[in-house]
Coordinates of C-alpha atoms and ligand atoms in Angstrom, one line a residue:
X23 CA 0.0 0.0 0.0
X24 CA 1.3 3.5 -0.8
X25 CA 1.4 6.1 1.9
X26 CA -1.6 7.8 0.3
X27 CA -3.6 4.6 0.6
X28 CA -3.6 3.3 -3.0
X29 CA -2.4 -0.3 -3.3
X30 CA -0.1 -1.5 -6.0
X31 CA 0.8 -5.2 -5.9
X32 CA 4.5 -5.4 -5.0
X33 CA 5.4 -8.1 -7.4
X34 CA 3.9 -6.3 -10.3
X35 CA 5.9 -3.1 -9.8
X36 CA 8.5 -2.3 -12.5
X37 CA 11.2 -2.0 -9.8
X38 CA 10.4 -5.5 -8.6
X39 CA 10.5 -6.9 -12.1
X40 CA 13.8 -5.1 -12.7
X41 CA 15.2 -6.7 -9.5
X42 CA 14.1 -10.1 -10.6
X43 CA 15.9 -9.6 -13.9
X44 CA 19.0 -8.2 -12.1
X45 CA 19.0 -11.2 -9.8
X46 CA 19.7 -13.4 -12.8
X47 CA 23.0 -11.6 -13.3
X48 CA 23.6 -11.5 -9.6
X49 CA 24.0 -15.3 -9.8
X50 CA 27.4 -14.5 -11.3
X51 CA 28.5 -12.1 -8.7
X52 CA 31.7 -13.3 -6.9
X53 CA 32.5 -11.2 -3.9
X54 CA 36.2 -12.0 -4.1
X55 CA 36.2 -10.6 -7.6
X56 CA 34.1 -7.6 -6.7
X57 CA 36.7 -6.7 -4.0
X58 CA 39.6 -7.3 -6.4
X59 CA 38.1 -5.2 -9.1
X60 CA 37.3 -2.3 -6.8
X61 CA 39.8 -1.4 -4.0
X62 CA 37.4 1.4 -2.9
X63 CA 34.5 -1.1 -2.3
X64 CA 34.6 -0.7 1.4
X65 CA 34.5 3.1 1.2
X66 CA 31.6 3.0 -1.3
X67 CA 29.6 0.4 0.6
X68 CA 29.9 1.5 4.2
X69 CA 28.1 4.2 6.3
X70 CA 28.8 6.1 9.5
X71 CA 26.3 7.5 12.0
X72 CA 27.7 8.9 15.2
X73 CA 29.8 6.1 16.8
X74 CA 28.4 3.4 14.5
X75 CA 30.0 2.1 11.4
X76 CA 28.0 -0.1 9.0
X77 CA 30.0 -2.1 6.5
X78 CA 27.8 -3.7 3.8
X79 CA 30.5 -4.2 1.2
X80 CA 30.5 -8.0 1.8
X81 CA 27.1 -8.2 0.2
X82 CA 26.1 -9.6 -3.1
X83 CA 25.4 -6.2 -4.5
X84 CA 26.8 -3.8 -7.0
X85 CA 25.9 -0.1 -7.5
X86 CA 23.2 -1.3 -9.9
X87 CA 21.6 -3.5 -7.3
X88 CA 21.4 -0.7 -4.8
X89 CA 20.0 1.7 -7.4
X90 CA 17.2 -0.9 -8.2
X91 CA 16.5 -1.5 -4.5
X92 CA 16.3 2.2 -3.9
X93 CA 13.9 2.5 -6.8
X94 CA 11.8 -0.2 -5.2
X95 CA 11.8 1.8 -1.9
X96 CA 10.8 4.9 -3.9
X97 CA 8.0 3.1 -5.6
X98 CA 6.6 2.0 -2.2
X99 CA 6.6 5.7 -1.1
X100 CA 9.2 5.0 1.7
X101 CA 10.0 8.7 2.4
X102 CA 6.2 9.5 2.9
X103 CA 5.8 6.5 5.2
X104 CA 8.8 7.6 7.3
X105 CA 7.1 11.0 7.6
X106 CA 3.8 9.3 8.6
X107 CA 5.6 7.2 11.3
X108 CA 7.2 10.3 12.9
X109 CA 4.2 12.5 12.7
X110 CA 1.9 10.1 14.5
X111 CA -0.4 9.1 11.7
X112 CA -2.4 6.0 12.5
X113 CA -0.3 3.6 10.4
X114 CA -1.2 0.6 12.6
X115 CA -4.4 0.2 10.6
X116 CA -5.7 -3.0 12.1
X117 CA -5.7 -1.4 15.6
X118 CA -6.3 2.1 14.4
X119 CA -3.2 3.4 16.3
X120 CA -0.1 5.5 15.8
X121 CA 3.3 3.9 16.3
X122 CA 5.1 6.6 18.2
X123 CA 8.0 4.9 20.0
X124 CA 10.1 7.7 18.4
X125 CA 8.2 10.3 20.4
X126 CA 9.4 8.6 23.6
X127 CA 12.9 9.8 22.8
X128 CA 12.1 13.1 21.0
X129 CA 12.6 16.4 22.7
X130 CA 9.9 18.4 20.9
X131 CA 6.1 18.6 21.3
X132 CA 3.8 16.3 19.3
X133 CA 0.0 16.5 19.3
X134 CA -1.9 13.3 18.7
X135 CA -5.7 13.2 18.9
X136 CA -5.6 16.6 20.5
X137 CA -3.2 15.6 23.3
X138 CA 0.4 16.8 23.5
X139 CA 1.9 13.5 24.1
X140 CA 5.4 15.0 24.8
X141 CA 3.9 16.5 28.0
X142 CA 2.7 13.0 29.0
X143 CA 6.0 11.5 28.3
X144 CA 7.9 14.2 30.2
X145 CA 5.6 13.7 33.2
X146 CA 6.1 10.0 33.3
X147 CA 9.9 10.4 32.9
X148 CA 10.1 12.8 35.8
X149 CA 8.0 10.5 38.0
X150 CA 10.4 7.7 37.0
X151 CA 13.3 9.9 37.9
X152 CA 12.0 10.6 41.4
X153 CA 11.2 6.9 42.0
X154 CA 14.6 5.7 40.7
X155 CA 16.4 8.3 42.8
X156 CA 14.5 7.3 45.9
X157 CA 15.0 3.6 45.4
X158 CA 18.7 3.9 44.4
X159 CA 19.3 6.4 47.2
X160 CA 17.8 4.0 49.8
X161 CA 15.0 6.5 50.6
X162 CA 12.2 4.3 49.4
X163 CA 12.2 1.2 51.7
X164 CA 10.6 -2.2 52.1
X165 CA 8.2 -3.3 54.9
X166 CA 10.9 -3.7 57.5
X167 CA 12.5 -0.3 56.8
X168 CA 15.5 -1.7 54.9
X169 CA 16.5 -0.2 51.5
X170 CA 15.9 -2.3 48.4
X171 CA 18.7 -4.4 47.2
X172 CA 17.0 -6.4 44.3
X173 CA 14.6 -5.4 41.5
X174 CA 12.6 -8.2 39.9
X175 CA 11.0 -7.3 36.6
X176 CA 7.9 -9.5 35.9
X177 CA 6.9 -9.2 32.2
X178 CA 7.1 -11.1 29.0
X179 CA 7.8 -10.4 25.3
X180 CA 8.4 -6.6 24.8
X181 CA 7.9 -6.1 28.6
X182 CA 10.9 -8.3 29.2
X183 CA 13.3 -8.7 26.3
X184 CA 14.3 -5.0 25.8
X185 CA 14.9 -4.2 29.5
X186 CA 16.7 -7.5 30.0
X187 CA 19.0 -7.0 27.0
X188 CA 19.8 -3.4 27.9
X189 CA 20.3 -4.2 31.6
X190 CA 22.8 -6.9 30.7
X191 CA 24.4 -4.8 28.0
X192 CA 24.9 -1.8 30.3
X193 CA 26.1 -3.7 33.4
X194 CA 29.2 -1.5 33.7
X195 CA 26.8 1.4 34.5
X196 CA 24.8 -0.6 37.1
X197 CA 24.3 0.6 40.6
X198 CA 26.3 -1.9 42.8
X199 CA 23.7 -1.8 45.6
X200 CA 20.8 -2.9 43.3
X201 CA 20.8 -6.3 41.6
X202 CA 18.3 -6.8 38.8
X203 CA 16.4 -10.0 37.8
X204 CA 14.0 -10.8 35.0
X205 CA 11.2 -13.3 35.3
X206 CA 9.1 -13.9 32.2
X207 CA 8.2 -17.6 31.8
X208 CA 5.0 -18.9 33.5
X209 CA 7.0 -22.1 34.3
X210 CA 7.3 -21.9 38.1
X211 CA 10.9 -22.8 37.8
X212 CA 11.7 -19.3 36.6
X213 CA 10.0 -17.3 39.4
X214 CA 10.9 -19.9 42.1
X215 CA 14.5 -19.9 41.0
X216 CA 14.8 -16.2 41.3
X217 CA 12.9 -15.9 44.6
X218 CA 15.0 -18.6 46.2
X219 CA 18.0 -16.2 46.0
X220 CA 16.1 -13.1 47.4
X221 CA 15.2 -11.6 50.7
X222 CA 11.6 -10.3 50.7
X223 CA 12.4 -7.4 53.0
X224 CA 14.6 -5.9 50.3
X225 CA 13.0 -7.0 47.1
X226 CA 11.1 -4.6 44.7
X227 CA 8.9 -6.1 42.0
X228 CA 8.1 -4.2 38.8
X229 CA 5.1 -5.7 37.0
X230 CA 5.6 -4.7 33.4
X231 CA 2.6 -5.3 31.1
X232 CA 1.2 -2.9 28.6
X233 CA -2.2 -4.5 28.7
X234 CA -2.0 -5.8 32.3
X235 CA -3.9 -8.9 31.1
X236 CA -1.1 -11.1 30.0
X237 CA -1.7 -14.5 31.6
X238 CA 2.0 -15.3 32.3
X239 CA 2.8 -12.0 33.8
X240 CA -0.3 -11.9 36.0
X241 CA 0.3 -15.5 37.3
X242 CA 3.9 -14.6 38.2
X243 CA 2.9 -11.3 39.7
X244 CA 0.2 -13.0 41.9
X245 CA 2.7 -15.6 43.1
X246 CA 5.3 -13.0 43.8
X247 CA 2.7 -11.0 45.8
X248 CA 1.7 -14.2 47.8
X249 CA 5.4 -14.8 48.5
X250 CA 5.8 -11.3 49.8
X251 CA 2.6 -11.2 51.9
X252 CA 3.6 -14.5 53.5
X253 CA 6.9 -13.0 54.7
X254 CA 5.6 -9.5 55.4
X255 CA 2.6 -10.6 57.3
X256 CA -0.1 -8.5 55.6
X257 CA -1.2 -7.3 52.2
X258 CA -0.6 -3.7 53.2
X259 CA 3.0 -4.4 54.1
X260 CA 3.6 -5.8 50.6
X261 CA 2.4 -2.6 48.9
X262 CA 5.7 -0.7 48.8
X263 CA 7.3 -3.7 47.2
X264 CA 5.3 -3.4 43.9
X265 CA 5.5 -1.0 41.0
X266 CA 4.0 -1.3 37.6
X267 CA 4.6 -0.1 34.0
X268 CA 1.4 -0.3 32.0
X269 CA -1.1 1.4 29.8
X270 CA -3.9 -0.2 31.9
X271 CA -3.5 1.9 35.0
X272 CA -6.9 0.8 36.4
X273 CA -6.0 -2.9 36.3
X274 CA -2.6 -2.2 38.0
X275 CA -4.5 -0.3 40.7
X276 CA -6.9 -3.1 41.1
X277 CA -4.0 -5.5 41.5
X278 CA -3.1 -3.5 44.5
X279 CA -0.3 -1.3 43.2
X280 CA 0.0 2.1 44.8
X281 CA -0.9 4.9 42.3
X282 CA 2.4 6.6 43.1
X283 CA 4.2 3.5 41.8
X284 CA 2.2 3.0 38.6
X285 CA 4.1 4.4 35.6
X286 CA 2.1 4.9 32.4
X287 CA 2.8 3.7 28.9
X288 CA 0.3 4.3 26.0
X289 CA -1.6 2.6 23.3
X290 CA 0.6 4.2 20.7
X291 CA 3.7 2.3 22.0
X292 CA 3.9 -1.3 20.8
X293 CA 5.2 -3.8 23.3
X294 CA 8.3 -4.6 21.3
X295 CA 9.0 -0.9 20.9
X296 CA 8.5 0.0 24.5
X297 CA 12.0 -0.1 26.1
X298 CA 12.1 3.7 25.9
X299 CA 8.9 4.1 28.0
X300 CA 8.1 3.2 31.6
X301 CA 8.8 -0.4 30.5
X302 CA 12.4 0.7 30.8
X303 CA 11.9 1.2 34.6
X304 CA 14.0 -1.8 35.7
X305 CA 16.8 -0.6 33.5
X306 CA 16.5 3.0 34.8
X307 CA 16.5 1.7 38.4
X308 CA 19.7 -0.3 37.6
X309 CA 21.7 2.3 35.5
X310 CA 20.1 5.5 36.8
X311 CA 17.9 8.0 35.0
X312 CA 20.9 9.9 33.5
X313 CA 22.1 6.8 31.6
X314 CA 18.5 5.9 30.7
X315 CA 18.2 9.3 29.1
X316 CA 21.4 8.8 27.2
X317 CA 20.0 5.5 25.8
X318 CA 16.9 7.5 24.7
X319 CA 19.2 10.2 23.2
X320 CA 21.1 7.6 21.2
X321 CA 17.9 6.3 19.8
X322 CA 16.9 9.8 18.9
X323 CA 20.2 10.3 17.1
X324 CA 19.3 7.3 14.9
X325 CA 15.7 8.6 14.5
X326 CA 17.2 11.9 13.2
X327 CA 19.5 10.0 10.8
X328 CA 16.6 7.9 9.6
X329 CA 14.3 10.9 9.1
X330 CA 16.8 13.3 7.5
X331 CA 19.4 11.3 5.5
X332 CA 18.9 10.5 1.8
X333 CA 17.9 6.9 1.3
X334 CA 21.3 6.0 -0.4
X335 CA 23.2 7.0 2.8
X336 CA 20.5 6.0 5.3
X337 CA 21.6 3.0 7.5
X338 CA 18.1 1.6 8.3
X339 CA 17.0 2.0 4.7
X340 CA 20.1 0.2 3.3
X341 CA 19.9 -2.6 5.9
X342 CA 16.2 -3.1 5.3
X343 CA 16.7 -3.2 1.5
X344 CA 19.5 -5.7 1.8
X345 CA 17.2 -7.9 3.8
X346 CA 14.6 -7.6 1.0
X347 CA 17.2 -8.5 -1.6
X348 CA 18.0 -11.8 0.1
X349 CA 14.5 -12.8 1.4
X350 CA 12.7 -12.0 -1.9
X351 CA 15.2 -12.6 -4.6
X352 CA 17.6 -15.2 -3.2
X353 CA 15.0 -17.0 -1.2
X354 CA 16.9 -16.7 2.1
X355 CA 14.6 -17.8 4.9
X356 CA 16.8 -16.9 7.8
X357 CA 19.0 -14.1 9.1
X358 CA 21.8 -14.7 11.7
X359 CA 22.5 -12.1 14.4
X360 CA 26.0 -12.6 15.6
X361 CA 27.1 -10.1 18.3
X362 CA 30.8 -10.4 19.2
X363 CA 30.1 -9.1 22.6
X364 CA 29.0 -11.1 25.5
X365 CA 27.1 -8.1 26.8
X366 CA 24.9 -8.2 23.7
X367 CA 24.2 -11.9 24.3
X368 CA 20.4 -11.3 24.4
X369 CA 20.3 -9.3 21.2
X370 CA 19.3 -12.2 19.0
X371 CA 16.3 -12.9 21.3
X372 CA 15.3 -9.3 21.3
X373 CA 15.5 -9.0 17.5
X374 CA 13.6 -12.2 17.2
X375 CA 10.6 -10.5 18.7
X376 CA 11.2 -7.2 17.0
X377 CA 11.5 -8.7 13.5
X378 CA 9.4 -11.8 13.6
X379 CA 6.5 -10.3 15.6
X380 CA 6.5 -7.1 13.5
X381 CA 6.9 -8.5 10.0
X382 CA 6.0 -12.2 10.3
X383 CA 2.7 -11.5 8.4
X384 CA 1.0 -13.1 5.4
X385 CA -1.5 -10.4 4.6
X386 CA -0.9 -6.8 3.7
X387 CA -2.3 -3.8 5.6
X388 CA -5.4 -3.9 3.4
X389 CA -5.9 -7.6 4.1
X390 CA -4.7 -9.1 0.8
X391 CA -2.6 -12.2 0.9
X392 CA 1.1 -11.7 0.0
X393 CA 2.6 -13.6 -2.8
X394 CA 6.2 -13.1 -1.6
X395 CA 8.3 -13.9 1.5
X396 CA 8.1 -11.6 4.5
X397 CA 10.3 -11.7 7.7
X398 CA 13.0 -14.3 7.8
X399 CA 13.6 -16.5 10.8
X400 CA 16.0 -14.6 13.1
X401 CA 18.4 -16.6 15.1
X402 CA 21.9 -16.2 16.5
X403 CA 24.2 -16.3 19.5
X404 CA 27.1 -14.4 20.9
X405 CA 30.4 -14.9 19.2
X406 CA 32.6 -16.8 19.6
X407 CA 30.2 -19.3 21.2
X408 CA 28.1 -19.6 18.0
X409 CA 31.3 -20.6 16.0
X410 CA 31.4 -23.8 18.0
X411 CA 27.8 -24.6 17.5
X412 CA 26.1 -23.6 14.2
X413 CA 28.7 -21.8 12.1
X414 CA 29.5 -25.0 10.3
X415 CA 26.2 -24.6 8.4
X416 CA 26.9 -21.0 7.7
X417 CA 30.1 -21.9 6.0
X418 CA 29.5 -25.2 4.3
X419 CA 25.7 -25.8 4.6
X420 CA 23.4 -25.7 1.6
X421 CA 21.4 -22.6 2.6
X422 CA 22.2 -19.0 2.2
X423 CA 22.1 -17.3 5.6
X424 CA 22.8 -13.6 5.6
X425 CA 24.6 -12.6 8.8
X426 CA 24.9 -9.4 10.9
X427 CA 28.2 -9.3 12.8
X428 CA 28.2 -6.7 15.6
X429 CA 31.3 -5.8 17.6
X430 CA 32.7 -2.9 19.7
X431 CA 36.1 -1.3 19.2
X432 CA 36.6 -0.7 22.9
X433 CA 35.7 -3.1 25.7
X434 CA 34.7 -2.3 29.3
X435 CA 36.6 -5.3 30.4
X436 CA 40.3 -5.0 29.8
X437 CA 41.6 -8.5 30.5
X438 CA 44.8 -9.4 28.7
X439 CA 44.2 -9.8 24.9
X440 CA 40.7 -11.2 25.2
X441 CA 39.2 -8.3 23.2
X442 CA 41.7 -8.7 20.4
X443 CA 41.0 -12.4 20.3
X444 CA 37.3 -11.8 20.2
X445 CA 37.5 -9.2 17.4
X446 CA 40.0 -11.1 15.3
X447 CA 37.4 -13.9 15.3
X448 CA 34.7 -11.5 14.1
X449 CA 36.8 -10.2 11.3
X450 CA 37.9 -13.7 10.3
X451 CA 34.4 -15.1 10.2
X452 CA 33.1 -12.4 7.9
X453 CA 36.2 -12.7 5.7
X454 CA 35.9 -16.5 5.6
X455 CA 32.2 -16.4 4.7
X456 CA 33.0 -13.9 1.9
X457 CA 36.2 -15.4 0.5
X458 CA 35.6 -19.1 1.2
X459 CA 38.4 -21.5 0.2
X460 CA 38.9 -23.0 -3.1
X461 CA 39.9 -26.7 -3.7
X462 CA 43.4 -25.6 -4.7
X463 CA 43.8 -23.4 -1.6
X464 CA 42.6 -26.3 0.5
X465 CA 45.1 -28.7 -1.1
X466 CA 48.0 -26.2 -0.8
X467 CA 47.3 -25.9 2.9
X468 CA 47.4 -29.7 3.3
X469 CA 50.5 -29.9 1.3
X470 CA 52.2 -27.3 3.6
X471 CA 51.3 -29.6 6.5
X472 CA 53.1 -32.5 4.7
X473 CA 49.9 -34.7 4.4
X474 CA 50.3 -37.8 2.3
X475 CA 49.1 -37.3 -1.3
X476 CA 46.2 -39.9 -1.1
X477 CA 44.9 -38.2 2.1
X478 CA 45.0 -34.8 0.4
X479 CA 42.9 -36.1 -2.5
X480 CA 40.4 -37.7 -0.1
X481 CA 40.2 -34.6 2.1
X482 CA 40.1 -32.0 -0.6
X483 CA 36.2 -31.8 -1.0
X484 CA 35.8 -31.4 2.8
X485 CA 38.3 -28.5 2.9
X486 CA 36.4 -26.5 0.3
X487 CA 34.4 -23.4 1.5
X488 CA 32.1 -22.1 -1.2
X489 CA 32.3 -18.5 0.2
X490 CA 30.3 -15.7 -1.5
X491 CA 28.2 -15.7 1.7
X492 CA 27.0 -12.2 2.5
X493 CA 27.3 -10.4 5.8
X494 CA 26.9 -6.9 7.3
X495 CA 29.4 -5.8 10.0
X496 CA 28.3 -3.2 12.5
X497 CA 31.2 -1.7 14.6
X498 CA 30.4 0.4 17.6
X499 CA 33.1 2.6 19.2
X500 CA 32.1 1.4 22.7
X501 CA 29.0 -0.1 24.1
X502 CA 27.5 2.8 26.1
X503 CA 23.9 3.8 26.7
X504 CA 24.0 6.2 23.8
X505 CA 25.4 3.8 21.3
X506 CA 23.2 1.0 22.5
X507 CA 20.1 3.3 22.0
X508 CA 21.3 4.0 18.4
X509 CA 21.9 0.4 17.6
X510 CA 18.4 -0.7 18.8
X511 CA 16.7 2.2 16.9
X512 CA 18.7 1.2 13.8
X513 CA 17.0 -2.3 13.9
X514 CA 13.6 -0.8 14.7
X515 CA 13.8 1.3 11.6
X516 CA 15.2 -1.4 9.5
X517 CA 12.1 -3.5 10.4
X518 CA 9.9 -0.5 9.5
X519 CA 11.5 -0.1 6.1
X520 CA 10.9 -3.8 5.3
X521 CA 7.3 -3.5 6.5
X522 CA 6.8 -0.7 4.0
X523 CA 8.2 -2.6 1.1
X524 CA 6.2 -5.7 2.0
X525 CA 3.1 -3.6 2.7
X526 CA 2.5 -5.3 6.1
X527 CA 1.6 -3.8 9.4
X528 CA 4.7 -3.9 11.6
X529 CA 2.8 -2.8 14.7
X530 CA 0.1 -5.5 15.3
X531 CA 0.5 -9.1 16.3
X532 CA -2.7 -10.9 15.7
X533 CA -0.8 -14.2 15.2
X534 CA -0.3 -14.6 18.9
X535 CA -4.0 -14.6 19.7
X536 CA -5.2 -18.0 18.7
X537 CA -2.8 -19.9 20.9
X538 CA -3.7 -17.7 23.9
X539 CA -7.4 -18.4 23.3
X540 CA -7.0 -22.1 23.0
X541 CA -4.8 -22.2 26.1
X542 CA -7.6 -20.4 28.0
X543 CA -10.0 -23.1 26.9
X544 CA -7.7 -26.0 27.7
X545 CA -6.7 -24.8 31.2
X546 CA -10.0 -25.6 32.9
X547 CA -10.0 -29.0 31.1
X548 CA -6.7 -29.9 32.9
X549 CA -8.3 -29.3 36.3
X550 CA -10.9 -32.1 35.9
X551 CA -10.4 -35.9 36.3
X552 CA -12.4 -36.8 33.2
X553 CA -10.8 -37.4 29.8
X554 CA -11.4 -34.9 27.1
X555 CA -12.8 -35.6 23.6
X556 CA -13.6 -32.2 22.2
X557 CA -10.3 -31.7 20.3
X558 CA -8.6 -33.4 17.4
X559 CA -7.3 -36.9 18.2
X560 CA -3.7 -35.6 18.8
X561 CA -4.7 -32.8 21.2
X562 CA -7.1 -35.1 23.0
X563 CA -4.5 -37.8 23.3
X564 CA -1.8 -35.4 24.6
X565 CA -4.1 -33.8 27.2
X566 CA -5.4 -37.2 28.4
X567 CA -1.8 -38.6 28.6
X568 CA -0.9 -35.5 30.7
X569 CA -3.9 -36.0 33.0
X570 CA -3.2 -39.6 33.5
X571 CA 0.5 -38.9 34.4
X572 CA -0.1 -35.6 36.3
X573 CA 0.3 -37.1 39.8
Ligands
F6P601 O1 1.7 -12.0 23.0 C1 2.4 -11.0 22.4 C2 2.5 -9.8 23.2 O2 1.3 -9.1 23.1 C3 3.7 -8.9 22.8 O3 3.4 -8.2 21.7 C4 4.0 -8.2 24.0 O4 5.3 -7.6 24.0 C5 3.8 -9.3 25.0 O5 2.7 -10.1 24.5 C6 3.5 -8.8 26.4 O6 2.3 -8.0 26.5 P1 2.0 -7.1 27.7 O7 3.1 -6.1 27.8 O8 0.7 -6.5 27.4 O9 2.0 -8.0 28.9

């Protein structure tokens, strides 16, 4: 759908057809040769934004490819969509909502539906600041008069992944007196495991749920409350131990959370885009409001870049279009996220929700079925761990898996040469994927190791790396609140760019509803002694087996 509301089927656009045609010649692209032919390839195909460098020269693209991809973006009205995003148009059509996560980090006023949302944001931020300062300074206390030492965030999906990732990534900025914990899974093992290490007198819970109706979060919050009341002796004594981040203030109040400790988010912030809102409270408690504001400022830097930079030099636009190139023209069904930074260990999980919940759609905004691929499966792990687990497939498997390598020039942890070892592996992996190793190179290496001739012949096929496998490398000067904010906003906007090309709504998630409804129906069935027969044979069989073996 174009920004003005007129739809034009994507696969019938001249730009799409031109890319299909171009893809036929791309089958002959050899990255080794492209680098040999053009020593300036890195300079041409890399971008800088603040302290972030994006190298996309190891992609199966030429200047022509980029021109055609940019034409596609133009024919999907991308600049107009970017404008609509930032100005608060209701681009989340199925829910008739704006998607204004950018307003959570923007300094200026913005009126939506007659309300200046910037004032609402500023008020919540200043309440968060007072609360964080009081907790961190030991002024806000638990039932026995002791200062809080532990914060437990209870939330799931967007109410967990962003804060958990950022809290771990920014651990060097954490307040040493306050430990943070994240409980998301309804499996009792998660909450029980965390509670076992905590003292109720000094534990603060933040119940994070945009809707305040999420089954898992409410079940965990109720059990946490029971645990606290049992130790504190009364419901009233437990009250100071609970805060909430939600857009459903009434439900949080009904749960028993003091109005002073309820921090509002809004309908126009999607769960997976909510780190910058009150959902960031556990992070703000841990790193302090100053650092939390730097994180927001970094995201705003990227917002400004995305909004004001021409498409050909625009990082999220280029990243988004490269993803389209592989998903739609090479048939790549996956995308690897490979942070060479233990602090970014949770980035693949976070991006899984961001990308797959946003763009894992099979109908366009106007409800027509798509006849092309949308979001790839996102997976990954911190390097170098992943190298010893799944990189074999990346190098010699039969599928094309575009990869994002992410590393930092400076480490917070200066321990011997660990950082050089880590980064040498990052550089080596992207080089190996790109160059591969020919049969002759493999043989030469074995010869240099004095292997017997017959072994060399037998081993040669196993030593071949096809190469020509594309990757992006993102280098960050140092992992700080501001650079982390910019990195996460980069991915948010990349996802938006792709949603515009695919014509899907990046801000709804109807696909998670059905399972929730069915679980609601099955739960009471598990409580009875009688076998069930209302489902299909498999589901009946599984439920009945569970019931028979429950005790
Ligand atoms: O079930 C999906 C989802 O709605 C996500 O989009 C969201 O981040 C998560 O559940 C948690 O929702 P809530 O913050 O409302 O508890």
